[in-house]
Amino acid sequence: MNKIKQFFRNKWVGLASAVLLYTLWFVVWTGNLWMLLGLPIIYDLYISKIFYRYIWRHNERFCQQSKLYKTIYEWVNAIVFATVVASLVHLYIFQMYVIPTSSMEKSLLVGDYLYVSKVTYGPQMPNTPISFPFVHHTMPFSQTKKSFCEAVKWPYHRLKGLKKIERNDVVVFNFPAGDSVLLENQAANYYDVLRSYEETFGVTAREELAKQYTVITRPVDKRENYIKRCVAIPNDSLEIRDGKVIVNGIPQEPIAGLQYMYIVQTSSPISQYAIEKLGVTEYSGNGSVYYMYLTDEAAAELERLNNVTSVRRYIYAPNNDVFPHWQTPRWSQDNYGPIWIPKKGVTIALTPENLPLYRRIIETYEGHTLQEQDDAILIDGNPATEYTFAMDYYWMMGDNRHNSADSRFWGFVPEDHVVGKASFVWLSLDANKRFPANIRWSRIFQKVK
């Protein structure tokens, strides 16, 4: 046993282990050869100790001479170490995410705290590496002060993951339409507000919007985090018919907890006890007509109540709220498509009919200029009759189908927006109850399906 301890205490064994771990993690996995410059530092730490002899030994002497200095040093050292370790874990391994809205009910509940794996699809390197640690895009105790510096910008780069995104995975991603934000009204989608201004002001809509709001832009990694279910992957063809998702001609496999809005008519008001027993958390009504968000099972159970005369699923009529916001409504939240999901390297013919579907990809996500002149399409100033996609794209939808802002409203999710896979619930709190009754014990460590 002593020989084994002595073996691992050997400085050359320690050096070999540190070099191997560092090389595999920071050089091979990241693919960044500049990280090889860290190897001399590791060698000095274990063998030559030049830094210690000429600099660090003075720190030890100060610690011996002053208790105050030693205390301050120990606290600073602990904070720096914890920050570095936590930042590496957050960047490469996982991050925590809390469900803020009901768009995924009943699959995920408001107040669920999730473990989001970045290793599964591969960690995405930050676009803005200089930022305040442990915050997303805004400094603590501020609504407007950004927490990142754009002096240094890195292009999109994702490390190798364990697998690719599969259909029905629950995915956390950066909000694709979050590139522009109204600073004084960040809860609103900038493009939704802009469209309403265009109806009123026409070509001067952007100028009028800028008069009332401060419009800022955010890099991909600093946009709001969303969580949805991936219902279609690159090269899929998707349709929605009467609220049912169909991919490549095959209906989506059943998902536990999927819910829609139902119109419920009654002969007398439904008791609060009955509503809570059915697990209904979102509804409105006047005692004779209710609008309730229900699973199919809850709808069938509700229909059995004596005072319920009818339960009918709501179906949206064609409207221009859905992507790509046709001027003349063609699709709706419940009847949508067919639409093809772009795949990296695939070339399609560009036509005036399909251009609205892929315009934002070409201009915003892949950085080209696009114009239409005399029935011709110009990309970067050159006539184009076809286009080859540079990234993979995905179609994301919430399980609460009639109360979810998802791809039906703002389109495709580019691969460079993907953060990670929702793995399991590590804590769940009900905001409507007080501690300890607010802890949903049955959901703790429940796998996300």
Coordinates of C-alpha atoms in Angstrom, one line a residue:
M1 CA 0.0 0.0 0.0
N2 CA 2.9 2.4 0.9
K3 CA 4.5 1.7 -2.5
I4 CA 1.3 2.6 -4.3
K5 CA 1.1 5.9 -2.3
Q6 CA 4.7 6.7 -3.1
F7 CA 4.1 5.9 -6.7
F8 CA 1.3 8.4 -7.0
R9 CA 3.2 11.0 -5.0
N10 CA 6.1 10.9 -7.5
K11 CA 6.4 14.2 -9.2
W12 CA 6.9 12.6 -12.6
V13 CA 3.8 10.5 -12.2
G14 CA 1.8 13.7 -11.2
L15 CA 3.3 15.5 -14.2
A16 CA 2.3 12.7 -16.6
S17 CA -1.2 12.5 -15.2
A18 CA -1.7 16.3 -15.4
V19 CA -0.3 16.5 -18.9
L20 CA -2.5 13.6 -20.1
L21 CA -5.7 15.1 -18.6
Y22 CA -4.9 18.6 -19.9
T23 CA -4.0 17.5 -23.4
L24 CA -7.2 15.3 -23.8
W25 CA -9.5 18.0 -22.4
F26 CA -8.1 21.3 -23.5
V27 CA -6.2 20.4 -26.7
V28 CA -7.7 17.3 -28.2
W29 CA -11.4 17.9 -27.2
T30 CA -11.4 21.6 -28.0
G31 CA -9.2 21.2 -31.0
N32 CA -7.3 24.4 -30.0
L33 CA -3.5 23.9 -30.5
W34 CA -2.9 27.2 -28.8
M35 CA -3.7 25.5 -25.5
L36 CA -0.4 23.6 -25.9
L37 CA 1.2 26.7 -24.5
G38 CA -0.2 25.6 -21.1
L39 CA 2.1 22.6 -21.0
P40 CA 5.3 24.5 -19.9
I41 CA 3.2 26.0 -17.0
I42 CA 2.3 22.4 -15.9
Y43 CA 6.0 21.4 -16.2
D44 CA 7.0 24.3 -14.0
L45 CA 4.3 23.5 -11.5
Y46 CA 5.6 19.9 -11.0
I47 CA 9.3 19.9 -11.9
S48 CA 11.2 23.2 -12.5
K49 CA 9.2 25.3 -10.0
I50 CA 10.8 28.6 -11.3
F51 CA 7.6 30.5 -10.6
Y52 CA 7.6 29.3 -7.0
R53 CA 11.3 30.1 -6.4
Y54 CA 11.2 33.7 -7.7
I55 CA 7.6 34.7 -7.0
W56 CA 5.3 32.4 -5.0
R57 CA 7.7 31.8 -2.1
H58 CA 7.4 35.5 -1.2
N59 CA 3.7 34.9 -0.8
E60 CA 4.4 32.1 1.7
R61 CA 6.7 34.4 3.7
F62 CA 4.0 37.1 3.8
C63 CA 1.5 34.5 5.1
Q64 CA 3.8 33.6 7.9
Q65 CA 4.5 37.2 8.9
S66 CA 0.9 38.5 8.8
K67 CA -2.3 36.7 10.0
L68 CA -4.4 39.3 8.2
Y69 CA -2.6 38.8 4.9
K70 CA -3.0 35.0 5.4
T71 CA -6.7 35.2 6.0
I72 CA -7.3 37.5 3.0
Y73 CA -5.1 35.3 0.8
E74 CA -7.0 32.1 1.8
W75 CA -10.4 33.7 1.1
V76 CA -9.3 35.1 -2.3
N77 CA -7.6 31.8 -3.2
A78 CA -10.8 29.8 -2.3
I79 CA -13.1 32.2 -4.3
V80 CA -10.8 32.2 -7.3
F81 CA -10.5 28.4 -7.3
A82 CA -14.3 27.9 -6.9
T83 CA -15.0 30.4 -9.7
V84 CA -12.6 28.7 -12.1
V85 CA -13.9 25.2 -11.3
A86 CA -17.5 26.2 -11.5
S87 CA -16.9 28.1 -14.8
L88 CA -15.3 25.1 -16.4
V89 CA -18.1 22.8 -15.3
H90 CA -20.7 25.3 -16.5
L91 CA -18.9 25.7 -19.9
Y92 CA -18.1 22.1 -20.6
I93 CA -20.3 19.7 -18.5
F94 CA -23.7 21.0 -17.5
Q95 CA -25.7 24.0 -16.4
M96 CA -28.8 24.4 -14.3
Y97 CA -32.1 25.7 -15.7
V98 CA -35.4 26.5 -14.1
I99 CA -38.7 26.3 -15.9
P100 CA -40.2 29.8 -16.0
T101 CA -43.4 29.3 -18.0
S102 CA -46.0 26.7 -18.6
S103 CA -45.1 26.0 -22.2
M104 CA -44.0 22.4 -21.4
E105 CA -46.8 21.4 -19.0
K106 CA -47.6 18.7 -18.1
S107 CA -44.2 17.3 -19.1
L108 CA -42.3 19.9 -17.1
L109 CA -43.9 22.2 -14.5
V110 CA -43.2 25.8 -13.6
G111 CA -40.6 25.7 -10.8
D112 CA -38.8 22.5 -12.0
Y113 CA -35.1 22.9 -11.7
L114 CA -33.3 21.0 -14.4
Y115 CA -29.9 19.5 -15.0
V116 CA -29.0 20.4 -18.6
S117 CA -26.2 18.3 -20.1
K118 CA -23.8 20.0 -22.4
V119 CA -21.8 16.9 -23.0
T120 CA -24.7 15.1 -24.7
Y121 CA -24.7 17.3 -27.8
G122 CA -21.2 18.7 -27.3
P123 CA -20.4 22.0 -25.4
Q124 CA -20.7 25.2 -27.5
M125 CA -17.7 27.5 -27.0
P126 CA -18.9 31.0 -26.0
N127 CA -19.2 33.8 -28.7
T128 CA -18.4 36.3 -26.0
P129 CA -15.7 34.8 -23.8
I130 CA -15.2 38.0 -21.7
S131 CA -18.2 38.1 -19.3
F132 CA -19.1 38.4 -15.7
P133 CA -19.2 34.9 -14.1
F134 CA -22.5 33.1 -13.2
V135 CA -24.9 35.5 -14.9
H136 CA -26.4 35.3 -18.4
H137 CA -26.7 38.7 -20.2
T138 CA -27.5 41.3 -17.5
M139 CA -25.5 42.3 -14.4
P140 CA -27.0 41.5 -11.0
F141 CA -29.3 44.1 -9.5
S142 CA -29.7 45.7 -12.9
Q143 CA -32.3 45.5 -15.7
T144 CA -30.2 47.1 -18.4
K145 CA -26.4 46.8 -17.7
K146 CA -25.0 44.0 -19.9
S147 CA -22.8 41.4 -18.3
F148 CA -20.5 40.8 -21.2
C149 CA -17.9 42.6 -23.4
E150 CA -18.0 42.2 -27.2
A151 CA -14.4 43.4 -27.6
V152 CA -13.4 39.8 -28.2
K153 CA -15.8 37.6 -30.3
W154 CA -15.3 34.0 -31.2
P155 CA -17.0 32.2 -34.2
Y156 CA -19.3 29.3 -33.6
H157 CA -17.5 26.2 -32.5
R158 CA -19.0 23.1 -30.9
L159 CA -17.0 20.3 -29.3
K160 CA -17.7 16.7 -30.0
G161 CA -20.7 15.3 -28.0
L162 CA -22.0 11.9 -27.2
K163 CA -24.8 12.0 -29.8
K164 CA -26.8 14.2 -32.1
I165 CA -30.2 15.7 -31.3
E166 CA -33.0 13.1 -31.8
R167 CA -36.7 13.6 -32.4
N168 CA -38.6 14.2 -29.1
D169 CA -35.5 15.2 -27.1
V170 CA -36.2 18.0 -24.7
V171 CA -33.7 20.7 -25.6
V172 CA -32.5 24.0 -24.1
F173 CA -31.5 26.6 -26.7
N174 CA -30.9 30.3 -27.2
F175 CA -34.0 32.1 -28.4
P176 CA -33.5 32.5 -32.2
A177 CA -35.6 35.7 -32.3
G178 CA -33.7 37.2 -29.3
D179 CA -31.0 38.9 -31.4
S180 CA -32.9 42.2 -31.0
V181 CA -34.4 43.3 -27.7
L182 CA -36.5 46.2 -26.5
L183 CA -34.6 47.2 -23.4
E184 CA -37.6 48.7 -21.7
N185 CA -39.9 45.7 -22.5
Q186 CA -37.7 42.6 -22.7
A187 CA -40.6 40.2 -22.2
A188 CA -42.0 41.2 -25.6
N189 CA -40.7 39.7 -28.9
Y190 CA -39.0 42.5 -30.8
Y191 CA -40.2 41.2 -34.2
D192 CA -43.8 40.8 -33.0
V193 CA -43.8 44.4 -31.8
L194 CA -42.2 45.5 -35.1
R195 CA -44.9 43.8 -37.1
S196 CA -47.6 45.7 -35.2
Y197 CA -45.8 49.0 -35.8
E198 CA -45.5 48.2 -39.5
E199 CA -49.3 47.8 -39.7
T200 CA -49.6 51.3 -38.2
F201 CA -46.6 53.2 -39.5
G202 CA -45.6 51.3 -42.7
V203 CA -42.0 51.9 -43.9
T204 CA -41.2 54.1 -40.9
A205 CA -42.0 51.4 -38.3
R206 CA -38.4 50.9 -37.2
E207 CA -37.8 54.6 -36.7
E208 CA -41.0 55.0 -34.7
L209 CA -40.1 51.9 -32.6
A210 CA -36.7 53.4 -31.9
K211 CA -38.3 56.6 -30.6
Q212 CA -40.2 54.7 -27.9
Y213 CA -37.7 52.0 -27.0
T214 CA -34.0 51.4 -26.7
V215 CA -33.3 48.6 -29.2
I216 CA -30.2 46.5 -28.4
T217 CA -28.7 43.4 -30.0
R218 CA -27.3 40.3 -28.3
P219 CA -24.9 37.7 -29.5
V220 CA -26.1 34.1 -29.8
D221 CA -24.8 32.9 -26.4
K222 CA -26.3 35.8 -24.5
R223 CA -29.9 35.4 -25.8
E224 CA -32.6 34.1 -23.5
N225 CA -32.7 30.4 -22.9
Y226 CA -35.8 28.5 -24.1
I227 CA -36.8 24.9 -23.5
K228 CA -38.9 22.9 -26.0
R229 CA -39.3 19.5 -27.5
C230 CA -37.5 18.8 -30.8
V231 CA -40.2 17.4 -33.0
A232 CA -38.3 17.5 -36.3
I233 CA -34.6 17.2 -37.2
P234 CA -32.6 18.3 -40.3
N235 CA -34.0 16.9 -43.6
D236 CA -37.4 16.1 -42.0
S237 CA -40.7 17.2 -43.6
L238 CA -43.2 18.4 -41.0
E239 CA -46.9 19.0 -41.0
I240 CA -49.4 19.8 -38.2
R241 CA -53.0 18.6 -38.9
D242 CA -55.7 19.4 -36.3
G243 CA -53.0 19.9 -33.7
K244 CA -51.3 16.5 -34.4
V245 CA -47.6 16.6 -35.5
I246 CA -46.7 14.5 -38.6
V247 CA -43.1 14.0 -39.6
N248 CA -42.1 12.4 -42.9
G249 CA -45.7 11.2 -43.2
I250 CA -45.7 9.4 -39.8
P251 CA -47.6 10.8 -36.8
Q252 CA -45.5 11.8 -33.8
E253 CA -45.3 9.1 -31.1
P254 CA -47.5 9.7 -28.1
I255 CA -46.1 12.0 -25.4
A256 CA -47.3 11.8 -21.9
G257 CA -48.5 15.2 -20.6
L258 CA -49.3 16.7 -24.0
Q259 CA -52.1 19.2 -23.7
Y260 CA -54.3 21.6 -25.7
M261 CA -56.9 24.2 -25.0
Y262 CA -60.4 22.9 -24.7
I263 CA -63.7 24.8 -24.7
V264 CA -65.8 23.4 -21.8
Q265 CA -69.5 24.2 -21.6
T266 CA -71.4 23.5 -18.4
S267 CA -74.8 23.7 -16.9
S268 CA -73.4 25.0 -13.6
P269 CA -70.0 26.2 -12.4
I270 CA -67.2 23.6 -11.9
S271 CA -66.0 23.5 -8.3
Q272 CA -62.5 24.5 -7.5
Y273 CA -62.0 21.1 -5.9
A274 CA -62.9 19.3 -9.2
I275 CA -60.5 21.6 -11.1
E276 CA -57.6 20.9 -8.7
K277 CA -58.4 17.1 -8.7
L278 CA -58.1 17.1 -12.5
G279 CA -54.7 18.8 -12.3
V280 CA -55.9 21.9 -14.3
T281 CA -53.5 24.9 -13.6
E282 CA -54.5 27.2 -16.5
Y283 CA -58.1 28.1 -17.3
S284 CA -60.5 31.0 -17.6
G285 CA -64.3 31.1 -17.7
N286 CA -67.6 32.6 -16.5
G287 CA -69.3 29.6 -14.9
S288 CA -71.0 28.3 -18.1
V289 CA -68.1 28.4 -20.6
Y290 CA -64.5 27.6 -19.7
Y291 CA -61.3 27.7 -21.7
M292 CA -59.0 25.0 -20.1
Y293 CA -55.6 23.6 -21.0
L294 CA -56.0 19.9 -20.7
T295 CA -54.4 16.6 -21.5
D296 CA -56.6 14.2 -23.5
E297 CA -57.0 12.1 -20.4
A298 CA -58.1 15.1 -18.3
A299 CA -60.5 16.1 -21.0
A300 CA -62.1 12.7 -21.1
E301 CA -62.4 12.7 -17.2
L302 CA -63.9 16.2 -17.3
E303 CA -66.5 15.1 -19.8
R304 CA -67.9 12.6 -17.2
L305 CA -68.9 15.3 -14.7
N306 CA -72.7 15.7 -14.5
N307 CA -72.7 19.5 -15.0
V308 CA -70.4 19.3 -18.1
T309 CA -72.4 19.4 -21.3
S310 CA -69.6 19.4 -23.9
V311 CA -65.8 19.4 -24.1
R312 CA -64.3 20.4 -27.4
R313 CA -60.7 21.0 -28.4
Y314 CA -60.1 24.5 -29.8
I315 CA -58.7 24.6 -33.3
Y316 CA -57.1 27.8 -34.6
A317 CA -58.2 29.3 -37.9
P318 CA -55.5 30.4 -40.4
N319 CA -53.7 33.6 -39.1
N320 CA -50.6 35.6 -39.8
D321 CA -49.3 35.2 -36.3
V322 CA -47.4 32.0 -37.3
F323 CA -44.1 31.8 -39.1
P324 CA -43.4 33.0 -41.8
H325 CA -46.2 35.5 -41.2
W326 CA -47.8 35.4 -44.6
Q327 CA -49.6 38.6 -45.5
T328 CA -52.6 36.4 -46.6
P329 CA -53.0 33.8 -43.8
R330 CA -52.3 30.3 -45.0
W331 CA -51.4 28.3 -41.8
S332 CA -52.3 28.2 -38.2
Q333 CA -51.0 26.8 -34.9
D334 CA -53.1 23.7 -35.5
N335 CA -52.8 23.3 -39.2
Y336 CA -49.3 24.1 -40.4
G337 CA -47.1 23.2 -43.3
P338 CA -45.8 21.1 -44.9
I339 CA -42.4 22.6 -44.3
W340 CA -38.9 21.1 -44.9
I341 CA -36.3 21.4 -42.1
P342 CA -32.9 22.5 -43.6
K343 CA -29.9 20.2 -43.4
K344 CA -26.2 21.3 -43.6
G345 CA -24.8 20.9 -47.1
V346 CA -28.2 20.4 -48.8
T347 CA -28.9 22.7 -51.8
I348 CA -32.5 23.8 -52.6
A349 CA -34.0 25.8 -55.4
L350 CA -34.9 29.3 -54.4
T351 CA -38.3 30.6 -55.5
P352 CA -40.5 33.5 -54.5
E353 CA -42.8 30.9 -52.9
N354 CA -40.3 29.3 -50.5
L355 CA -38.1 32.4 -49.9
P356 CA -40.2 33.6 -47.0
L357 CA -39.5 30.3 -45.2
Y358 CA -35.7 30.6 -45.6
R359 CA -35.0 34.3 -45.7
R360 CA -34.1 34.7 -42.0
I361 CA -31.7 31.7 -42.3
I362 CA -29.9 33.3 -45.2
E363 CA -29.8 36.8 -43.8
T364 CA -29.6 36.5 -40.0
Y365 CA -28.3 33.0 -39.1
E366 CA -25.8 32.6 -42.0
G367 CA -24.9 36.2 -42.6
H368 CA -25.7 36.9 -46.2
T369 CA -27.3 39.9 -47.8
L370 CA -30.5 39.1 -49.7
Q371 CA -32.5 41.3 -52.2
E372 CA -35.3 40.8 -54.6
Q373 CA -35.1 42.8 -57.8
D374 CA -37.3 42.4 -60.9
D375 CA -38.4 38.8 -59.9
A376 CA -34.7 37.9 -59.4
I377 CA -33.1 36.9 -56.0
L378 CA -29.7 38.4 -55.2
I379 CA -27.5 36.9 -52.5
D380 CA -24.5 39.0 -51.6
G381 CA -25.3 41.0 -54.8
N382 CA -25.1 38.0 -57.1
P383 CA -28.2 36.4 -58.8
A384 CA -29.1 33.1 -57.1
T385 CA -31.5 30.4 -58.1
E386 CA -30.4 28.0 -55.4
Y387 CA -29.0 28.0 -51.9
T388 CA -26.8 25.6 -49.9
F389 CA -27.3 25.6 -46.1
A390 CA -24.2 26.0 -43.9
M391 CA -25.8 24.7 -40.7
D392 CA -28.3 22.1 -39.5
Y393 CA -31.7 23.4 -38.2
Y394 CA -34.4 22.0 -35.9
W395 CA -38.1 22.5 -35.2
M396 CA -39.0 22.9 -31.5
M397 CA -42.5 22.9 -30.0
G398 CA -43.8 23.1 -26.4
D399 CA -45.9 20.2 -25.1
N400 CA -48.5 22.8 -24.0
R401 CA -49.4 23.2 -27.6
H402 CA -51.9 26.1 -27.3
N403 CA -49.8 28.1 -24.8
S404 CA -46.3 27.9 -26.2
A405 CA -44.2 30.4 -28.1
D406 CA -42.2 28.0 -30.3
S407 CA -41.1 27.3 -33.9
R408 CA -44.6 27.8 -35.2
F409 CA -44.2 31.5 -34.4
W410 CA -40.5 32.3 -35.1
G411 CA -39.3 29.4 -37.3
F412 CA -36.2 27.2 -37.3
V413 CA -33.6 26.8 -34.5
P414 CA -30.0 26.8 -35.8
E415 CA -27.5 24.3 -34.5
D416 CA -25.4 27.2 -33.1
H417 CA -28.2 28.1 -30.7
V418 CA -28.4 24.7 -29.0
V419 CA -27.3 24.7 -25.4
G420 CA -27.9 21.2 -24.2
K421 CA -30.2 18.3 -23.4
A422 CA -32.6 18.5 -20.4
S423 CA -31.7 15.4 -18.4
F424 CA -33.5 15.3 -15.1
V425 CA -35.3 17.4 -12.5
W426 CA -33.1 17.9 -9.4
L427 CA -35.6 20.1 -7.5
S428 CA -39.2 21.2 -8.1
L429 CA -40.9 24.0 -6.2
D430 CA -44.6 25.1 -6.4
A431 CA -44.7 28.9 -6.2
N432 CA -48.3 28.8 -5.0
K433 CA -47.4 27.0 -1.7
R434 CA -45.2 27.8 1.3
F435 CA -42.2 25.8 2.5
P436 CA -42.0 22.9 3.0
A437 CA -45.3 22.1 1.2
N438 CA -44.0 23.8 -1.9
I439 CA -41.5 21.0 -2.6
R440 CA -42.8 18.5 -5.1
W441 CA -41.0 15.5 -3.7
S442 CA -42.3 13.1 -6.4
R443 CA -40.6 15.1 -9.1
I444 CA -37.1 15.2 -7.6
F445 CA -34.5 13.3 -9.7
Q446 CA -37.3 12.4 -12.2
K447 CA -35.9 11.9 -15.7
V448 CA -37.0 14.2 -18.4
K449 CA -38.9 12.3 -21.1

